[in-house]
Amino acid sequence: MRRNSQTTNSGGGLRFFGGMPPSPVLRGVKMAVPIMLGYAPIGAAYGLLAQQAGFGMLHALCLSVFVYAGAAQFMAVSLFAAGMGFPVIVGTTFVVNFRHVLMSASLSRFLSSWTKSERVIFGGMITDESFAIHSRNFERGDTATNAALALNTAAYLTWVIFGMIGFHMGTLIKRPEAWGLDFALPAMFIGLLLPACQNAPSVIAAIFGGAVSVTLHLAGAGNWAAFIGAIAGAAAGVCFRRPKP
Amino acid sequence: MLPETKAVTDMWLTIAGMALVTFLPRVIPLLLLPGMKMPNIAERWLSLISPAILSALLFPALLIGENAAGEPVLSLLNIHLFAAIPSIAVAWKTKSLFCAVVTGIATAALLRFFW
């Protein structure tokens, strides 16, 4: 199922250098464009929020550089502003970000040929969005290290740089949602979820995972929703494929 | 109110703690799992994480809103849910992620203009 094709082109769209195959780095950056479209406005919104909550520039920057996790950063800024301390903020961050363990485990199936340091650098920059694109690429047999790292780096730099732009001139960006930019990431999940639902188990996994996650949100356990939803959804899919007697 | 220096130290400690508890779950499976012999059922489960987690992230973005008190409620009349319809159609038809994203952004902007 994996590595059955030598896919090197990521599908239609732009072509670089008049038809010559683009370099892996360019390919990675190009695949990151939908992520960058979503990260730019959200990153700027984070920067603005941090500035308004009284964060110093260096603190706001270091959160982006060393944590690099949108939901957790928004949450940390609000908790700080509400006067919460180390245990609450770090504990909540752990819960919110623990879903990455599933993404890392899922991607690890394809990366046994990578060196340990490549895997550490790659893993440190896994996000919901980059996971979704890597997962699609790896399933297609495209595990080129440079393209994958370039994709991660492009998304990472967009997040960090727009965080700083938002911090310094966030008030200039009045309402990013007026431009529809708040829908960039949900639209990306749609564009990646549909092709990922190619057989009955994956459809079951998606429906069940989504339903569990929505239920947990409604029950007030939104921080756990993605993690538990993913575990339950994938388990439901596995059960469905149990071989018949 | 804490003295200024203690507050700043706490801030750095908190950022370092956040970085650590985020980094480890991202990296440990990638370091430990490759090369490990895994039962078939675990391999199958891991292969279904992608659709399961994508919809676990997407569904709430489309279906969950907030009531006046800021509590999460089911919301079926919201811009994201309506903007999802053309995005799904375009993603289905063109198989292009980029086209789906641009369609979604444009629809959300239009809806917001007329809502």
CSV table of C-alpha atoms in Angstrom, one decimal:
chain,number,residue,atom,x,y,z
A,1,MET,CA,0.0,0.0,0.0
A,2,ARG,CA,2.8,2.4,0.7
A,3,ARG,CA,5.8,3.3,-1.5
A,4,ASN,CA,4.1,1.7,-4.4
A,5,SER,CA,4.6,4.8,-6.6
A,6,GLN,CA,7.4,7.2,-7.3
A,7,THR,CA,5.1,10.2,-7.0
A,8,THR,CA,7.1,13.3,-6.9
A,9,ASN,CA,4.6,15.8,-8.1
A,10,SER,CA,2.0,16.9,-5.7
A,11,GLY,CA,-0.7,17.4,-8.3
A,12,GLY,CA,-1.8,20.3,-10.5
A,13,GLY,CA,-1.2,23.9,-10.0
A,14,LEU,CA,1.9,26.1,-10.4
A,15,ARG,CA,4.9,24.8,-12.3
A,16,PHE,CA,8.3,26.1,-11.6
A,17,PHE,CA,11.1,26.6,-14.1
A,18,GLY,CA,9.2,26.0,-17.3
A,19,GLY,CA,8.4,22.3,-16.7
A,20,MET,CA,11.6,21.2,-15.0
A,21,PRO,CA,10.8,19.1,-12.0
A,22,PRO,CA,10.8,21.5,-9.0
A,23,SER,CA,13.3,21.0,-6.3
A,24,PRO,CA,12.1,19.2,-3.2
A,25,VAL,CA,12.3,22.3,-1.2
A,26,LEU,CA,10.1,24.3,-3.6
A,27,ARG,CA,7.8,21.4,-3.7
A,28,GLY,CA,7.5,21.4,0.1
A,29,VAL,CA,6.9,25.1,0.2
A,30,LYS,CA,4.3,24.9,-2.5
A,31,MET,CA,2.4,22.2,-0.6
A,32,ALA,CA,2.5,24.5,2.5
A,33,VAL,CA,0.6,27.3,0.7
A,34,PRO,CA,-2.8,26.3,2.0
A,35,ILE,CA,-1.4,26.1,5.6
A,36,MET,CA,0.3,29.4,5.2
A,37,LEU,CA,-3.0,31.0,4.1
A,38,GLY,CA,-4.6,29.8,7.3
A,39,TYR,CA,-1.6,30.5,9.7
A,40,ALA,CA,-1.0,34.1,8.6
A,41,PRO,CA,-4.3,35.6,9.9
A,42,ILE,CA,-4.5,33.3,12.9
A,43,GLY,CA,-0.8,34.0,13.8
A,44,ALA,CA,-1.5,37.7,13.5
A,45,ALA,CA,-4.6,37.4,15.7
A,46,TYR,CA,-2.4,35.6,18.3
A,47,GLY,CA,0.2,38.3,18.3
A,48,LEU,CA,-2.5,41.0,18.7
A,49,LEU,CA,-4.1,39.1,21.6
A,50,ALA,CA,-0.7,38.6,23.3
A,51,GLN,CA,0.1,42.3,23.0
A,52,GLN,CA,-3.3,43.3,24.4
A,53,ALA,CA,-2.9,40.8,27.3
A,54,GLY,CA,0.3,42.7,28.3
A,55,PHE,CA,2.8,40.2,27.0
A,56,GLY,CA,6.3,41.4,26.3
A,57,MET,CA,7.5,41.0,22.7
A,58,LEU,CA,10.1,38.4,23.6
A,59,HIS,CA,7.6,36.3,25.6
A,60,ALA,CA,5.1,36.4,22.7
A,61,LEU,CA,7.8,35.5,20.2
A,62,CYS,CA,9.2,32.7,22.3
A,63,LEU,CA,5.8,31.1,22.7
A,64,SER,CA,5.5,30.9,19.0
A,65,VAL,CA,9.1,29.7,18.5
A,66,PHE,CA,9.3,27.1,21.2
A,67,VAL,CA,5.7,25.9,21.6
A,68,TYR,CA,4.4,26.4,18.1
A,69,ALA,CA,0.8,25.3,18.8
A,70,GLY,CA,-2.0,27.7,18.0
A,71,ALA,CA,-4.8,26.6,20.3
A,72,ALA,CA,-2.4,26.2,23.2
A,73,GLN,CA,-0.9,29.6,22.7
A,74,PHE,CA,-4.3,31.3,22.6
A,75,MET,CA,-5.3,29.5,25.7
A,76,ALA,CA,-2.0,30.4,27.5
A,77,VAL,CA,-2.5,34.1,26.8
A,78,SER,CA,-6.0,34.0,28.1
A,79,LEU,CA,-5.0,32.1,31.2
A,80,PHE,CA,-2.1,34.4,31.9
A,81,ALA,CA,-4.5,37.4,31.5
A,82,ALA,CA,-6.8,35.7,34.0
A,83,GLY,CA,-4.0,35.4,36.5
A,84,MET,CA,-3.4,31.7,36.3
A,85,GLY,CA,0.0,30.2,37.1
A,86,PHE,CA,2.5,27.6,35.9
A,87,PRO,CA,0.6,24.4,37.0
A,88,VAL,CA,-2.7,25.3,35.3
A,89,ILE,CA,-1.2,26.7,32.1
A,90,VAL,CA,1.3,23.9,31.6
A,91,GLY,CA,-1.2,21.2,32.6
A,92,THR,CA,-3.8,22.6,30.1
A,93,THR,CA,-1.2,22.8,27.4
A,94,PHE,CA,-0.3,19.2,28.0
A,95,VAL,CA,-3.9,18.1,27.6
A,96,VAL,CA,-4.6,20.2,24.6
A,97,ASN,CA,-1.4,19.2,22.8
A,98,PHE,CA,-1.4,15.5,23.7
A,99,ARG,CA,-3.2,14.7,20.5
A,100,HIS,CA,0.2,15.1,18.7
A,101,VAL,CA,1.3,11.8,20.1
A,102,LEU,CA,-1.3,10.1,17.8
A,103,MET,CA,-0.1,12.0,14.8
A,104,SER,CA,3.5,11.3,15.5
A,105,ALA,CA,2.8,7.6,16.0
A,106,SER,CA,0.7,7.5,12.8
A,107,LEU,CA,3.4,9.1,10.7
A,108,SER,CA,6.2,7.0,12.3
A,109,ARG,CA,5.0,4.0,10.2
A,110,PHE,CA,6.6,5.6,7.2
A,111,LEU,CA,9.8,7.1,8.5
A,112,SER,CA,12.0,4.1,9.5
A,113,SER,CA,14.5,5.1,6.8
A,114,TRP,CA,15.0,8.6,8.3
A,115,THR,CA,17.8,9.4,10.7
A,116,LYS,CA,17.0,10.1,14.4
A,117,SER,CA,17.9,13.7,14.1
A,118,GLU,CA,15.7,14.1,11.0
A,119,ARG,CA,12.8,12.6,12.9
A,120,VAL,CA,13.3,14.9,15.9
A,121,ILE,CA,13.4,18.1,13.7
A,122,PHE,CA,10.4,16.9,11.7
A,123,GLY,CA,8.4,15.8,14.8
A,124,GLY,CA,9.1,19.1,16.6
A,125,MET,CA,7.1,20.9,13.9
A,126,ILE,CA,4.1,18.6,13.6
A,127,THR,CA,0.8,20.5,13.7
A,128,ASP,CA,-2.8,19.4,12.9
A,129,GLU,CA,-2.4,20.9,9.5
A,130,SER,CA,1.1,19.7,8.6
A,131,PHE,CA,0.2,16.2,9.8
A,132,ALA,CA,-2.8,16.2,7.5
A,133,ILE,CA,-0.6,16.9,4.4
A,134,HIS,CA,2.2,14.6,5.5
A,135,SER,CA,-0.2,11.8,6.1
A,136,ARG,CA,-1.5,12.2,2.5
A,137,ASN,CA,2.0,12.4,1.0
A,138,PHE,CA,3.4,9.5,3.0
A,139,GLU,CA,0.4,7.3,2.0
A,140,ARG,CA,1.2,8.1,-1.6
A,141,GLY,CA,4.8,7.0,-1.1
A,142,ASP,CA,6.2,10.5,-1.1
A,143,THR,CA,8.5,10.5,1.9
A,144,ALA,CA,11.2,12.8,0.6
A,145,THR,CA,12.9,14.3,3.7
A,146,ASN,CA,13.7,17.7,2.2
A,147,ALA,CA,10.2,18.3,0.9
A,148,ALA,CA,8.7,17.3,4.3
A,149,LEU,CA,11.1,19.5,6.3
A,150,ALA,CA,10.6,22.5,3.8
A,151,LEU,CA,6.8,22.2,4.2
A,152,ASN,CA,7.2,22.3,8.0
A,153,THR,CA,9.6,25.2,8.0
A,154,ALA,CA,7.4,27.3,5.7
A,155,ALA,CA,4.4,26.8,7.9
A,156,TYR,CA,6.5,27.4,11.0
A,157,LEU,CA,8.0,30.6,9.7
A,158,THR,CA,4.6,31.9,8.6
A,159,TRP,CA,3.3,31.3,12.1
A,160,VAL,CA,6.2,33.0,13.9
A,161,ILE,CA,6.5,36.0,11.5
A,162,PHE,CA,2.8,36.7,11.4
A,163,GLY,CA,2.7,36.4,15.2
A,164,MET,CA,5.2,39.3,15.3
A,165,ILE,CA,3.3,41.3,12.7
A,166,GLY,CA,0.1,40.9,14.7
A,167,PHE,CA,2.0,41.9,17.9
A,168,HIS,CA,3.3,45.1,16.4
A,169,MET,CA,0.5,46.2,14.0
A,170,GLY,CA,-2.4,43.9,14.9
A,171,THR,CA,-4.7,46.8,15.4
A,172,LEU,CA,-4.3,47.6,11.6
A,173,ILE,CA,-5.8,44.2,10.8
A,174,LYS,CA,-9.3,45.1,11.8
A,175,ARG,CA,-11.3,41.8,11.2
A,176,PRO,CA,-9.6,39.0,9.4
A,177,GLU,CA,-12.8,37.0,9.4
A,178,ALA,CA,-14.4,39.7,7.2
A,179,TRP,CA,-12.1,38.3,4.5
A,180,GLY,CA,-13.2,34.8,5.1
A,181,LEU,CA,-9.7,33.9,6.4
A,182,ASP,CA,-11.1,32.2,9.5
A,183,PHE,CA,-12.4,29.5,7.2
A,184,ALA,CA,-9.0,28.7,5.6
A,185,LEU,CA,-8.1,25.9,8.0
A,186,PRO,CA,-11.6,24.2,8.2
A,187,ALA,CA,-11.6,24.3,4.4
A,188,MET,CA,-8.2,22.7,4.4
A,189,PHE,CA,-9.4,19.9,6.7
A,190,ILE,CA,-12.3,19.4,4.3
A,191,GLY,CA,-10.0,19.1,1.3
A,192,LEU,CA,-7.8,16.6,3.1
A,193,LEU,CA,-10.6,14.6,4.8
A,194,LEU,CA,-12.5,13.7,1.7
A,195,PRO,CA,-9.7,11.9,-0.1
A,196,ALA,CA,-8.7,10.2,3.2
A,197,CYS,CA,-12.2,8.6,3.3
A,198,GLN,CA,-11.5,6.1,0.5
A,199,ASN,CA,-13.0,2.9,2.1
A,200,ALA,CA,-15.6,1.9,4.7
A,201,PRO,CA,-13.3,1.8,7.7
A,202,SER,CA,-12.0,5.3,7.1
A,203,VAL,CA,-15.5,6.6,6.6
A,204,ILE,CA,-16.5,5.0,9.9
A,205,ALA,CA,-13.4,6.4,11.6
A,206,ALA,CA,-14.2,9.9,10.3
A,207,ILE,CA,-17.9,9.9,11.3
A,208,PHE,CA,-17.3,8.3,14.7
A,209,GLY,CA,-14.3,10.6,15.5
A,210,GLY,CA,-16.2,13.7,14.5
A,211,ALA,CA,-19.3,12.6,16.5
A,212,VAL,CA,-17.3,11.8,19.7
A,213,SER,CA,-15.4,15.1,19.4
A,214,VAL,CA,-18.6,17.2,19.0
A,215,THR,CA,-20.2,15.4,21.9
A,216,LEU,CA,-17.2,16.1,24.1
A,217,HIS,CA,-17.2,19.8,23.1
A,218,LEU,CA,-20.9,20.0,24.1
A,219,ALA,CA,-20.1,18.2,27.4
A,220,GLY,CA,-17.6,20.9,28.2
A,221,ALA,CA,-14.5,18.6,27.6
A,222,GLY,CA,-13.3,20.4,24.5
A,223,ASN,CA,-9.7,20.2,25.5
A,224,TRP,CA,-9.8,16.4,25.2
A,225,ALA,CA,-12.1,16.3,22.2
A,226,ALA,CA,-9.6,15.9,19.4
A,227,PHE,CA,-7.5,13.3,21.3
A,228,ILE,CA,-10.3,11.1,22.4
A,229,GLY,CA,-12.3,11.6,19.2
A,230,ALA,CA,-9.3,10.4,17.2
A,231,ILE,CA,-8.7,7.3,19.4
A,232,ALA,CA,-12.4,6.3,19.4
A,233,GLY,CA,-12.9,7.0,15.7
A,234,ALA,CA,-9.9,5.0,14.6
A,235,ALA,CA,-10.9,2.1,16.9
A,236,ALA,CA,-14.4,2.1,15.4
A,237,GLY,CA,-12.9,1.9,12.0
A,238,VAL,CA,-10.7,-1.1,13.0
A,239,CYS,CA,-13.7,-2.9,14.5
A,240,PHE,CA,-15.6,-2.5,11.3
A,241,ARG,CA,-12.9,-4.2,9.2
A,242,ARG,CA,-12.7,-7.3,11.4
A,243,PRO,CA,-12.6,-10.2,9.0
A,244,LYS,CA,-15.9,-12.1,8.7
A,245,PRO,CA,-16.1,-15.8,9.6
B,1,MET,CA,0.4,40.9,43.0
B,2,LEU,CA,3.8,39.2,42.6
B,3,PRO,CA,7.0,41.2,42.6
B,4,GLU,CA,8.0,42.0,39.0
B,5,THR,CA,11.1,39.7,38.8
B,6,LYS,CA,9.2,36.7,40.2
B,7,ALA,CA,6.4,37.3,37.7
B,8,VAL,CA,9.0,37.4,34.8
B,9,THR,CA,10.7,34.2,36.0
B,10,ASP,CA,7.3,32.5,36.3
B,11,MET,CA,6.6,33.5,32.7
B,12,TRP,CA,9.8,32.0,31.4
B,13,LEU,CA,9.3,28.8,33.5
B,14,THR,CA,5.8,28.5,32.1
B,15,ILE,CA,6.9,29.0,28.5
B,16,ALA,CA,9.7,26.4,29.0
B,17,GLY,CA,7.2,24.0,30.6
B,18,MET,CA,4.7,24.5,27.7
B,19,ALA,CA,7.5,23.9,25.2
B,20,LEU,CA,8.5,20.6,26.9
B,21,VAL,CA,5.0,19.1,27.3
B,22,THR,CA,4.3,20.0,23.6
B,23,PHE,CA,7.7,18.8,22.2
B,24,LEU,CA,7.8,15.4,23.9
B,25,PRO,CA,4.5,14.0,22.6
B,26,ARG,CA,5.4,15.2,19.1
B,27,VAL,CA,8.8,13.5,19.0
B,28,ILE,CA,8.8,10.4,21.3
B,29,PRO,CA,6.6,8.2,19.0
B,30,LEU,CA,8.7,9.1,16.0
B,31,LEU,CA,11.9,8.1,17.9
B,32,LEU,CA,10.6,4.9,19.5
B,33,LEU,CA,8.1,3.3,17.0
B,34,PRO,CA,10.0,3.0,13.7
B,35,GLY,CA,11.6,-0.4,13.6
B,36,MET,CA,9.4,-1.8,16.4
B,37,LYS,CA,7.4,-4.9,15.5
B,38,MET,CA,3.7,-3.9,15.7
B,39,PRO,CA,0.7,-6.2,15.7
B,40,ASN,CA,-1.4,-5.9,12.6
B,41,ILE,CA,-4.3,-4.4,14.4
B,42,ALA,CA,-2.2,-1.6,15.8
B,43,GLU,CA,-0.9,-0.8,12.3
B,44,ARG,CA,-4.5,-0.6,11.1
B,45,TRP,CA,-5.5,1.6,13.9
B,46,LEU,CA,-2.7,4.0,13.2
B,47,SER,CA,-3.6,4.1,9.5
B,48,LEU,CA,-7.1,5.3,10.5
B,49,ILE,CA,-5.9,8.1,12.8
B,50,SER,CA,-5.7,10.5,9.9
B,51,PRO,CA,-9.5,10.5,8.9
B,52,ALA,CA,-10.5,10.2,12.6
B,53,ILE,CA,-8.5,13.2,13.9
B,54,LEU,CA,-9.2,15.3,10.8
B,55,SER,CA,-13.0,15.1,11.4
B,56,ALA,CA,-12.5,15.3,15.2
B,57,LEU,CA,-11.0,18.7,14.5
B,58,LEU,CA,-13.3,19.7,11.6
B,59,PHE,CA,-16.8,18.8,12.9
B,60,PRO,CA,-16.6,21.1,16.0
B,61,ALA,CA,-15.4,23.9,13.8
B,62,LEU,CA,-18.5,23.5,11.7
B,63,LEU,CA,-21.1,22.5,14.3
B,64,ILE,CA,-20.1,24.1,17.6
B,65,GLY,CA,-21.1,27.7,18.5
B,66,GLU,CA,-21.4,29.6,21.7
B,67,ASN,CA,-24.5,30.8,23.5
B,68,ALA,CA,-24.8,34.2,25.2
B,69,ALA,CA,-23.0,32.8,28.3
B,70,GLY,CA,-20.1,31.6,26.2
B,71,GLU,CA,-20.9,28.0,26.6
B,72,PRO,CA,-20.5,25.6,23.7
B,73,VAL,CA,-23.8,24.7,21.9
B,74,LEU,CA,-24.8,22.9,18.8
B,75,SER,CA,-25.1,25.5,16.0
B,76,LEU,CA,-26.6,24.6,12.6
B,77,LEU,CA,-27.1,28.1,11.3
B,78,ASN,CA,-23.5,29.4,11.1
B,79,ILE,CA,-21.3,30.7,8.4
B,80,HIS,CA,-18.7,27.9,8.6
B,81,LEU,CA,-21.3,25.2,8.0
B,82,PHE,CA,-22.7,27.0,5.0
B,83,ALA,CA,-19.2,27.8,3.6
B,84,ALA,CA,-18.4,24.1,4.0
B,85,ILE,CA,-20.9,23.1,1.3
B,86,PRO,CA,-19.1,24.6,-1.8
B,87,SER,CA,-15.8,23.6,-0.3
B,88,ILE,CA,-16.9,20.0,-0.2
B,89,ALA,CA,-18.2,20.2,-3.7
B,90,VAL,CA,-15.0,21.7,-5.1
B,91,ALA,CA,-12.8,19.3,-3.1
B,92,TRP,CA,-14.8,16.4,-4.4
B,93,LYS,CA,-14.8,17.7,-8.0
B,94,THR,CA,-11.3,19.0,-8.4
B,95,LYS,CA,-9.4,16.9,-5.9
B,96,SER,CA,-7.3,20.1,-5.3
B,97,LEU,CA,-6.6,21.2,-1.8
B,98,PHE,CA,-5.7,24.7,-2.9
B,99,CYS,CA,-9.0,25.1,-4.8
B,100,ALA,CA,-11.0,23.9,-1.8
B,101,VAL,CA,-9.3,26.4,0.5
B,102,VAL,CA,-9.8,29.3,-1.9
B,103,THR,CA,-13.4,28.4,-2.4
B,104,GLY,CA,-13.9,28.2,1.3
B,105,ILE,CA,-12.3,31.5,2.0
B,106,ALA,CA,-14.3,33.3,-0.8
B,107,THR,CA,-17.6,31.8,0.3
B,108,ALA,CA,-17.0,32.7,4.0
B,109,ALA,CA,-16.1,36.2,3.0
B,110,LEU,CA,-19.3,36.5,0.8
B,111,LEU,CA,-21.5,35.1,3.5
B,112,ARG,CA,-20.1,37.4,6.0
B,113,PHE,CA,-20.7,40.3,3.7
B,114,PHE,CA,-24.4,39.5,3.3
B,115,TRP,CA,-25.2,37.8,6.6
